[in-house]
Short mmCIF file of N, CA and C in Angstrom, two decimals:
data_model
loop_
_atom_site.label_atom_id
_atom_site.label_comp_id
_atom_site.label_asym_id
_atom_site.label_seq_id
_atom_site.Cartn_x
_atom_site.Cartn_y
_atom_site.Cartn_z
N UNK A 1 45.48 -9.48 -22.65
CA UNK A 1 45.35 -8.11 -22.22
C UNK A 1 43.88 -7.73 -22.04
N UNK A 2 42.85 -7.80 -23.01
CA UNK A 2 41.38 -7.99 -22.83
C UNK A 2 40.73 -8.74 -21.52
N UNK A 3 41.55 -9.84 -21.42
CA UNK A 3 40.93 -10.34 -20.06
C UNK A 3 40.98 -9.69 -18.85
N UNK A 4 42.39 -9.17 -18.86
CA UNK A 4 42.97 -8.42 -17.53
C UNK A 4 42.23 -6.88 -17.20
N UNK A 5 41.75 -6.29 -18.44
CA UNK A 5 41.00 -5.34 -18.56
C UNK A 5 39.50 -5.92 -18.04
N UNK A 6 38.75 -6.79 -18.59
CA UNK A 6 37.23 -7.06 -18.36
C UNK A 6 37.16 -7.54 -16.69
N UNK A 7 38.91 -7.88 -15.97
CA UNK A 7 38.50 -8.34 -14.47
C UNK A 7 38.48 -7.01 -14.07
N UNK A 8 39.12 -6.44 -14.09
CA UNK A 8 39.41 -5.00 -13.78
C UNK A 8 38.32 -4.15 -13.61
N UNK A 9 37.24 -4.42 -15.05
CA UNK A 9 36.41 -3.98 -14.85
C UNK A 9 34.86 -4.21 -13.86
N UNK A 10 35.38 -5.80 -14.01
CA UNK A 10 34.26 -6.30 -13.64
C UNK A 10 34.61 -5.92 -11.82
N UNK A 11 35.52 -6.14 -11.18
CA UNK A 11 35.87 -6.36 -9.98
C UNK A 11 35.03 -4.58 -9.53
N UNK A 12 35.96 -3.47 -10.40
CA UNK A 12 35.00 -2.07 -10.43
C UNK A 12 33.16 -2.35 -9.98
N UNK A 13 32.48 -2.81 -10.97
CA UNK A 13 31.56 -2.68 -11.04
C UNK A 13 30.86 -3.87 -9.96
N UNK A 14 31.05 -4.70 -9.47
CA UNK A 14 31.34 -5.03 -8.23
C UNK A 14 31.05 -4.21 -6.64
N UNK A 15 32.10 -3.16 -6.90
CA UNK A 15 32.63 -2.71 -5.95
C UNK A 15 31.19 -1.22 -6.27
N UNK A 16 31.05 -0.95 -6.96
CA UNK A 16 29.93 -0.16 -7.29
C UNK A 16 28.57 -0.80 -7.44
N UNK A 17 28.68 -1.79 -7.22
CA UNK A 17 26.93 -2.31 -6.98
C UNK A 17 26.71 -2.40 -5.54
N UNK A 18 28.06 -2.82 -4.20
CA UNK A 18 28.35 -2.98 -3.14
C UNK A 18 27.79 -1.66 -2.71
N UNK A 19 28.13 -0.42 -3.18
CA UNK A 19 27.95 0.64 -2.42
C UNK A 19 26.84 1.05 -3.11
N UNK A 20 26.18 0.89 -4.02
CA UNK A 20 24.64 0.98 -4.01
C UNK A 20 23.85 0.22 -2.94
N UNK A 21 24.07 -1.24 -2.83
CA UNK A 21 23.37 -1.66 -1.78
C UNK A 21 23.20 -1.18 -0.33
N UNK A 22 24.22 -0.80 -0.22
CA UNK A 22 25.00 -0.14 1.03
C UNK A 22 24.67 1.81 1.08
N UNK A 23 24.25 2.44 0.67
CA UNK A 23 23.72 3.66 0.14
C UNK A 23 22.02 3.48 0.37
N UNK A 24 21.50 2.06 -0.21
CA UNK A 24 20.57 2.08 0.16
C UNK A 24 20.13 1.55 1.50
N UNK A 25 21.12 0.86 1.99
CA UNK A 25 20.52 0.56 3.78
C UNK A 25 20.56 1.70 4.31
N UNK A 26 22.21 2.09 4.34
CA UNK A 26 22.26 3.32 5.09
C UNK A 26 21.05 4.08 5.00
N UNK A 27 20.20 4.67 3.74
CA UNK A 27 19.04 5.41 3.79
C UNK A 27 17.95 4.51 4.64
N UNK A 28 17.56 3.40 4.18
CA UNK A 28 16.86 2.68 5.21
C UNK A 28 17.21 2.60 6.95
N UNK A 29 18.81 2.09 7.29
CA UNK A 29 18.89 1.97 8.56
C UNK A 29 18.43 3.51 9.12
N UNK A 30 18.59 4.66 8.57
CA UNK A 30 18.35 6.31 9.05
C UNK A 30 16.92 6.15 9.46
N UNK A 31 16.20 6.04 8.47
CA UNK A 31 14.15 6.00 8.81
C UNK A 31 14.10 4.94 9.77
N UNK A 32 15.11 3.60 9.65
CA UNK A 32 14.63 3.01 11.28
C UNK A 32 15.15 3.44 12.22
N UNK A 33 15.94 4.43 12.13
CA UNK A 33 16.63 4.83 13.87
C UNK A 33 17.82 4.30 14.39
N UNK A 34 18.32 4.04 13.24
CA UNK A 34 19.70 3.60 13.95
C UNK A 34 20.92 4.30 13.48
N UNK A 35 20.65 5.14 12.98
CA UNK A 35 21.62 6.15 12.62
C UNK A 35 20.75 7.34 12.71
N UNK A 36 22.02 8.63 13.34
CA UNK A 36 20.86 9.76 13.70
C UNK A 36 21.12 10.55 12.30
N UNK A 37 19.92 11.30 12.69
CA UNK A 37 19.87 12.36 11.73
C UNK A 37 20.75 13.56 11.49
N UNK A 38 21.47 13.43 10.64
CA UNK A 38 22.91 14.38 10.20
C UNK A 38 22.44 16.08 10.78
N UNK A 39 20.95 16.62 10.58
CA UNK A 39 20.91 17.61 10.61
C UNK A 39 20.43 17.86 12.51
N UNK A 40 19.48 17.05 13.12
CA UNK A 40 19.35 17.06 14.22
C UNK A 40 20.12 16.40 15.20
N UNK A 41 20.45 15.45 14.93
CA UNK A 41 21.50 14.86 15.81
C UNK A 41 20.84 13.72 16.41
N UNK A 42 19.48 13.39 16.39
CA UNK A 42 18.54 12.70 16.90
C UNK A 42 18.36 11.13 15.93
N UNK A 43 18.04 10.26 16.33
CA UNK A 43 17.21 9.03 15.57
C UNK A 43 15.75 9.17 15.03
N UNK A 44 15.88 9.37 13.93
CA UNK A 44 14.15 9.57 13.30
C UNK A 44 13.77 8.13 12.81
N UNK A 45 12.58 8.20 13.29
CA UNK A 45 11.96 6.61 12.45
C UNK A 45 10.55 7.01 11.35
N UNK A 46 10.89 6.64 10.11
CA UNK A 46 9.46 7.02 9.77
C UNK A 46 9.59 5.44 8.83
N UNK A 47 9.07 4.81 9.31
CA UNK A 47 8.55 3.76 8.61
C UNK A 47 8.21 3.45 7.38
N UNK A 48 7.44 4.02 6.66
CA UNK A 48 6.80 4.25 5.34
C UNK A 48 8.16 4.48 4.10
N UNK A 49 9.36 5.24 4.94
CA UNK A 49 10.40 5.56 3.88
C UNK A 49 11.64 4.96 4.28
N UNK A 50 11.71 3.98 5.57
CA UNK A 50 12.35 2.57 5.61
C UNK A 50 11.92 1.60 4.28
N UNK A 51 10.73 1.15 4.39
CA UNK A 51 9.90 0.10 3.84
C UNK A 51 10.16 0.45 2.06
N UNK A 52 10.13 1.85 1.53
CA UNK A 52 10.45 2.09 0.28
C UNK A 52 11.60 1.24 -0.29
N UNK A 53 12.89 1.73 0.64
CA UNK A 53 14.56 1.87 0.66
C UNK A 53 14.68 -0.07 0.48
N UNK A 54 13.60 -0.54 1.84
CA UNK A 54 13.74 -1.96 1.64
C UNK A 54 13.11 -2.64 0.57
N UNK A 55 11.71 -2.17 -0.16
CA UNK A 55 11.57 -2.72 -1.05
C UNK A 55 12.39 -2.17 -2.50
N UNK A 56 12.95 -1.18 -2.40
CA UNK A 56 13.80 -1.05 -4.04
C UNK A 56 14.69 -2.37 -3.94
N UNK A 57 15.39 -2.36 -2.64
CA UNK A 57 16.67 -3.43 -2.49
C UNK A 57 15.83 -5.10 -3.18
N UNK A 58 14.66 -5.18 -2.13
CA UNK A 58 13.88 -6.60 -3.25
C UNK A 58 13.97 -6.47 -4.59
N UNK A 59 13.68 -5.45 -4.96
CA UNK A 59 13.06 -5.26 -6.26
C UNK A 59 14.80 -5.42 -7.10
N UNK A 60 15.83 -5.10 -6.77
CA UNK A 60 17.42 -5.36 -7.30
C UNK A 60 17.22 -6.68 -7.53
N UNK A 61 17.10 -7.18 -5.92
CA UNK A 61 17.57 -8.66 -5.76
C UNK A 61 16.77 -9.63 -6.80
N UNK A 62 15.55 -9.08 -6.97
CA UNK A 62 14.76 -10.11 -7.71
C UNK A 62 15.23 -9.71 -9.31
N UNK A 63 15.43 -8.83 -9.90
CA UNK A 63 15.74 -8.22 -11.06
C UNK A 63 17.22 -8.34 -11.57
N UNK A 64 17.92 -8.73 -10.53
CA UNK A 64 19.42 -9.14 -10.91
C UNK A 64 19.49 -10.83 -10.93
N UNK A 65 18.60 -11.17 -10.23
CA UNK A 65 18.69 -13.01 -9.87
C UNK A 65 19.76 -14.00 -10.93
N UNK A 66 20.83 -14.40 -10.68
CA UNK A 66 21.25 -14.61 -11.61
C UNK A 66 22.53 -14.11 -12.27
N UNK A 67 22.59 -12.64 -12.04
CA UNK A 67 23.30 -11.80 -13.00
C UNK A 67 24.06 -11.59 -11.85
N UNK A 68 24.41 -11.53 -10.62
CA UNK A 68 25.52 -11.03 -9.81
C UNK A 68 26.45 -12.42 -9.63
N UNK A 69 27.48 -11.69 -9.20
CA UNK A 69 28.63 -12.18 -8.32
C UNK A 69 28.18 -12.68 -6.82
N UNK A 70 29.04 -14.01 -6.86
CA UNK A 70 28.23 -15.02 -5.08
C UNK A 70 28.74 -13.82 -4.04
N UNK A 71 29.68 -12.93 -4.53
CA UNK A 71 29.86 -11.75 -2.97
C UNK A 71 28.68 -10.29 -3.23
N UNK A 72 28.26 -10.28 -4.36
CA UNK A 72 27.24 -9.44 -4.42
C UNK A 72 25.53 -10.41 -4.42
N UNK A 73 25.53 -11.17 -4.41
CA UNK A 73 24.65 -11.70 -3.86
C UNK A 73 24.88 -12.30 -2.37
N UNK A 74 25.91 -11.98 -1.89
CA UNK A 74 25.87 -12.56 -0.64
C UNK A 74 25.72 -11.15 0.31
N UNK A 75 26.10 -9.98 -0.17
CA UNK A 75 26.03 -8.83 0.39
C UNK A 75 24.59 -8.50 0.53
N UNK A 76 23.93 -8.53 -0.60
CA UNK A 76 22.57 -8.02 -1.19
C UNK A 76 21.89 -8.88 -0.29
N UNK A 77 21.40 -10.19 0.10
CA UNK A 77 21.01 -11.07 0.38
C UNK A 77 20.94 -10.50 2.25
N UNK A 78 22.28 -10.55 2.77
CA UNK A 78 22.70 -10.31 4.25
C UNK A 78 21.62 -9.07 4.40
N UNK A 79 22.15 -8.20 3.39
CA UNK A 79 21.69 -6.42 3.90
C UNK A 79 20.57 -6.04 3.98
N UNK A 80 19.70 -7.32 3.12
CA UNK A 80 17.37 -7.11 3.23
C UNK A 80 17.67 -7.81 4.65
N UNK A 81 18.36 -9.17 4.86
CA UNK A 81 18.12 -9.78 5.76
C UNK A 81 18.23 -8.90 7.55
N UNK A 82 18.92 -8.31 7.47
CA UNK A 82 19.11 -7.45 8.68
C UNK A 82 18.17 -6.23 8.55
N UNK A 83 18.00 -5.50 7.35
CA UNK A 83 17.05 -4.63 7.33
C UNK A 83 15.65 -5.22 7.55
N UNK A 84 15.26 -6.27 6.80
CA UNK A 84 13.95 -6.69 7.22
C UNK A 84 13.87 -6.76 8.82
N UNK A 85 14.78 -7.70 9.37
CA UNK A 85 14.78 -7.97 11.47
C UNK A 85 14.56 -6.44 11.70
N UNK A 86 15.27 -5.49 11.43
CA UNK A 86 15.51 -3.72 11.87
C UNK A 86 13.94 -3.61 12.05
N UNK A 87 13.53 -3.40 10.26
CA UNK A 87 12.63 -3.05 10.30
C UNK A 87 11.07 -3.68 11.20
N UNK A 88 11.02 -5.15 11.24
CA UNK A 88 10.02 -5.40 12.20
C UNK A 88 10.26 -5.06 13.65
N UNK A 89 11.62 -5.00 14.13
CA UNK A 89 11.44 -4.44 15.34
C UNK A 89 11.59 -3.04 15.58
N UNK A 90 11.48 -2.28 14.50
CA UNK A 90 11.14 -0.35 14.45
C UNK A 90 9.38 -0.81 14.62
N UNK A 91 8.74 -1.58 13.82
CA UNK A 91 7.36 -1.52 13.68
C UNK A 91 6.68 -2.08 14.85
N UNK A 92 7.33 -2.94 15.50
CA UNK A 92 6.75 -3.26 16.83
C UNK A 92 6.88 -2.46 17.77
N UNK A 93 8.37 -1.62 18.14
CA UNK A 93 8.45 -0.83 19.79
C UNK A 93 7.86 0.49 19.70
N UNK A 94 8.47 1.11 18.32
CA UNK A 94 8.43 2.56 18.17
C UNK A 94 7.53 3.12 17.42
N UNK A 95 6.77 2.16 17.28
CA UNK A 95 5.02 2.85 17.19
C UNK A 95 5.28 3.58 15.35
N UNK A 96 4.23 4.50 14.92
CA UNK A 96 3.69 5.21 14.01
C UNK A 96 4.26 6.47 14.10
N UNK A 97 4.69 7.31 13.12
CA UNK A 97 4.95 8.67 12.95
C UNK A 97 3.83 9.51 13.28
N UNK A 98 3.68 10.79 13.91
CA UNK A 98 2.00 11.21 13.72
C UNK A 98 1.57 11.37 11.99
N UNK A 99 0.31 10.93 11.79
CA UNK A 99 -0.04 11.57 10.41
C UNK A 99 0.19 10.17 9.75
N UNK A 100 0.80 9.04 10.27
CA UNK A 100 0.83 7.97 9.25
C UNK A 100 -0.25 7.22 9.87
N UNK A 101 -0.61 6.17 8.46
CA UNK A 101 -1.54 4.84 8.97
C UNK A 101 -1.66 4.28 10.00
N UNK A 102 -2.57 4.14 10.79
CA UNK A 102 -1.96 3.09 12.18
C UNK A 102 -1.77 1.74 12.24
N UNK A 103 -1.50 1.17 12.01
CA UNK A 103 -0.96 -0.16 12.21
C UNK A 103 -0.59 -1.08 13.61
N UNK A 104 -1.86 -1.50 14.37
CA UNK A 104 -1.30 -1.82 15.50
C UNK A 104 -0.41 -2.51 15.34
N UNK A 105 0.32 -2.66 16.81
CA UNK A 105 1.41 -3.40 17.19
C UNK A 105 0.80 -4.68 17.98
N UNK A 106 -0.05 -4.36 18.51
CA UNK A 106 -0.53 -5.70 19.36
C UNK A 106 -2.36 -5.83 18.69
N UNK A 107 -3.09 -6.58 18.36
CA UNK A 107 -4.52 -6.63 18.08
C UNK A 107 -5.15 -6.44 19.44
N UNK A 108 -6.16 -5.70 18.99
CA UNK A 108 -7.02 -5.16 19.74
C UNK A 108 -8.06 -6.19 20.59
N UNK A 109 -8.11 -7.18 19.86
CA UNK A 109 -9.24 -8.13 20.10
C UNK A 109 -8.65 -9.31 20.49
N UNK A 110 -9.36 -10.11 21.00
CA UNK A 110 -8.41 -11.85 21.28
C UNK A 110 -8.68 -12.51 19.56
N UNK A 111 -7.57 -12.89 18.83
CA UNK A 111 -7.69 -13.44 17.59
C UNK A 111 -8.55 -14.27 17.60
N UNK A 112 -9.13 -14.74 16.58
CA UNK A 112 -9.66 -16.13 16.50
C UNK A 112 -9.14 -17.05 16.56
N UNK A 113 -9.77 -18.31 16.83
CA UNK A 113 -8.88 -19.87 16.95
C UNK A 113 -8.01 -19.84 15.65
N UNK A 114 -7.70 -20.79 15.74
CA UNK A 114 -6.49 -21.25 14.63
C UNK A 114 -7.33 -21.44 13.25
N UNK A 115 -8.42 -22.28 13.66
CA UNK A 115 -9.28 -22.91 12.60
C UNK A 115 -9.63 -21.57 11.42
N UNK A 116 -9.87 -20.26 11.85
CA UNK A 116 -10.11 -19.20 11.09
C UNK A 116 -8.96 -18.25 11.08
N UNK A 117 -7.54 -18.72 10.00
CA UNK A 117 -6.96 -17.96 10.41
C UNK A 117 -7.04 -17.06 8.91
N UNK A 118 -8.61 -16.83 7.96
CA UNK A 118 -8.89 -15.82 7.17
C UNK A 118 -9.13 -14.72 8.09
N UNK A 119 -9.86 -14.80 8.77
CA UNK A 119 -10.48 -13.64 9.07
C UNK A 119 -9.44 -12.76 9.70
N UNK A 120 -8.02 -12.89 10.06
CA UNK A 120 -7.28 -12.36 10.19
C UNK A 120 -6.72 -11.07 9.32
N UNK A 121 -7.70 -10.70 8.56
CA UNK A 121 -7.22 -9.28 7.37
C UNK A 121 -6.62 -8.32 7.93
N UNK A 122 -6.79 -7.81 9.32
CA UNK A 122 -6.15 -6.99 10.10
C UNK A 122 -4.79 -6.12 10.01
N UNK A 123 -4.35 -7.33 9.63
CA UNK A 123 -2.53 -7.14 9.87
C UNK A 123 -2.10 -7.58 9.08
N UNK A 124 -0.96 -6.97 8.32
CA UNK A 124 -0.45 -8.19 7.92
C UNK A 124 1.51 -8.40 8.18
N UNK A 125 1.68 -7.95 9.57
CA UNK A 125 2.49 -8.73 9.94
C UNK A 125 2.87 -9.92 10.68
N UNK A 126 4.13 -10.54 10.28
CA UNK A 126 4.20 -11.79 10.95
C UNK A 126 4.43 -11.92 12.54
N UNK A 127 4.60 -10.86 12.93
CA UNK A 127 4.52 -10.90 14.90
C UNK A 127 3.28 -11.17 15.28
N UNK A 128 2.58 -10.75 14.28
CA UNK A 128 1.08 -10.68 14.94
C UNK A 128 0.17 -11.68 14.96
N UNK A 129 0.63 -12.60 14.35
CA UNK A 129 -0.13 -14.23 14.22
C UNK A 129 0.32 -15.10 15.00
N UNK A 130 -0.45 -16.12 15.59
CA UNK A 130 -0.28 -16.88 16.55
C UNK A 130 1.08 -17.96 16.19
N UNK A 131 1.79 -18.26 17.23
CA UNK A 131 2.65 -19.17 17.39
C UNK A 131 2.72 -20.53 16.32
N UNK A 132 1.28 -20.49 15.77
CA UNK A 132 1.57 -22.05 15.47
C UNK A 132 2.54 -22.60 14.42
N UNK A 133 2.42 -21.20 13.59
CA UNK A 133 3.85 -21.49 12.14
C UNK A 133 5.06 -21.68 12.74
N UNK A 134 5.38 -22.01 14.00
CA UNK A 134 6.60 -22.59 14.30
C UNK A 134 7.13 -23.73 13.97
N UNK A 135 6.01 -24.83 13.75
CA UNK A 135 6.32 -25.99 12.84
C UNK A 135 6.71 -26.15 12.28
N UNK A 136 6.62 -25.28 11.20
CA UNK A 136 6.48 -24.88 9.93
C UNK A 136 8.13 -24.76 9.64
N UNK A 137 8.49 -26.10 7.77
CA UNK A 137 10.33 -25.89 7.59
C UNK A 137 10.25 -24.19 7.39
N UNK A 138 11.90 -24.06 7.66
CA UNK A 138 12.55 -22.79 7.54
C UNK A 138 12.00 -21.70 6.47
N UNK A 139 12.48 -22.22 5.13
CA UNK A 139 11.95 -21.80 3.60
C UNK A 139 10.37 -21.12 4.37
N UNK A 140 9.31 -22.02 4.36
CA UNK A 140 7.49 -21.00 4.99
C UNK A 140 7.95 -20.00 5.79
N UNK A 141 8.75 -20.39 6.70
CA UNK A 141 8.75 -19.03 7.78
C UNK A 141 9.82 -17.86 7.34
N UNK A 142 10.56 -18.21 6.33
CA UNK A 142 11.17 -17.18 5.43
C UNK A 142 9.83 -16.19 4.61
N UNK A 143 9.23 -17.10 4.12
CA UNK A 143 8.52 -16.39 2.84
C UNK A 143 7.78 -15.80 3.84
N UNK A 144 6.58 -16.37 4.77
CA UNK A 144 5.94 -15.04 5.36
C UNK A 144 6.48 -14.15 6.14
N UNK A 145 8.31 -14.26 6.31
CA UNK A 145 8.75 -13.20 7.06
C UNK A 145 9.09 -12.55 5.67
N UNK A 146 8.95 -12.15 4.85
CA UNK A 146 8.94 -11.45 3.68
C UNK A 146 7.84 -10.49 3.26
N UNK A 147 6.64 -11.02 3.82
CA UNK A 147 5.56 -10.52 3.37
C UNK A 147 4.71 -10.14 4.53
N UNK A 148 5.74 -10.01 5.70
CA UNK A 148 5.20 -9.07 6.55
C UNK A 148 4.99 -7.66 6.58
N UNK A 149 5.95 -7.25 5.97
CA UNK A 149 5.72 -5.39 5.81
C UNK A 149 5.64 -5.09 4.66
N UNK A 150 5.99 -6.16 3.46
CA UNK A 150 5.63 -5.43 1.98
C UNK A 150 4.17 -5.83 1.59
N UNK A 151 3.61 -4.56 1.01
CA UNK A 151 2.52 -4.94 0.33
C UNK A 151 1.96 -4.52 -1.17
#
């Protein structure tokens, strides 16, 4: 009888970590524009409070590591993964809010060769660096697609 109770519960709490994750895209997918705004009717993008919504969700994923269920880690996992793609392509087309940081989208200057790719402090997203990390196994081009918009 204890067992049938602790699935019960557990399957619950499950189903309530699902819609936290999911509570928090939804707030994220809204600041990137893909859901309009309940009160205007419009798509608002503000970047800065995408990027929050996406880093609390890291900050779960890394803080639960371990402790979930393979369908709550498979949910959690999917839902940065599509929010992160969202979010670099909100930061590339649709530009800056007025009043926020600017952050180009394209560099201003012709980069430097490959050989100096410090002096690159500029940016630090991954659109913005030259082609050559294409080489590069899957896992590298994961991690610096990670550490393109968080800082």
């Amino acid at each position: 009888m204890a067992e049938v109770q602790k699935t019960v519960q557990t399957g619950e709490m499950t189903q309530r970590f699902i819609e936290f994750v999911m509570m928090h895209a939804q707030n994220a997918a809204l600041f990137l524009g893909q859901i309009p705004n309940p009160k205007t009717g419009q798509p608002e993008i503000n970047l800065d409070l995408a990027r929050m919504f996406i880093d609390q969700l890291e900050m779960i994923q890394e803080k639960t590591r371990g402790n979930l269920t393979n369908e709550e880690t498979m949910v959690l996992r999917n839902t940065l993964s599509n929010l992160q793609m969202a979010y670099v392509e909100a930061s590339g087309t649709a530009g800056r809010p007025p009043g926020a940081p600017d952050v180009p989208a394209h560099p201003e200057s012709p980069q430097p060769a490959p050989s100096q790719p410090a002096e690159q402090s500029g940016s630090g997203f991954a659109e913005q660096s030259p082609p050559a990390a294409s080489s590069e196994p899957e896992p590298e081009s994961r991690k610096k697609f990670s550490k393109s918009y968080g800082s």
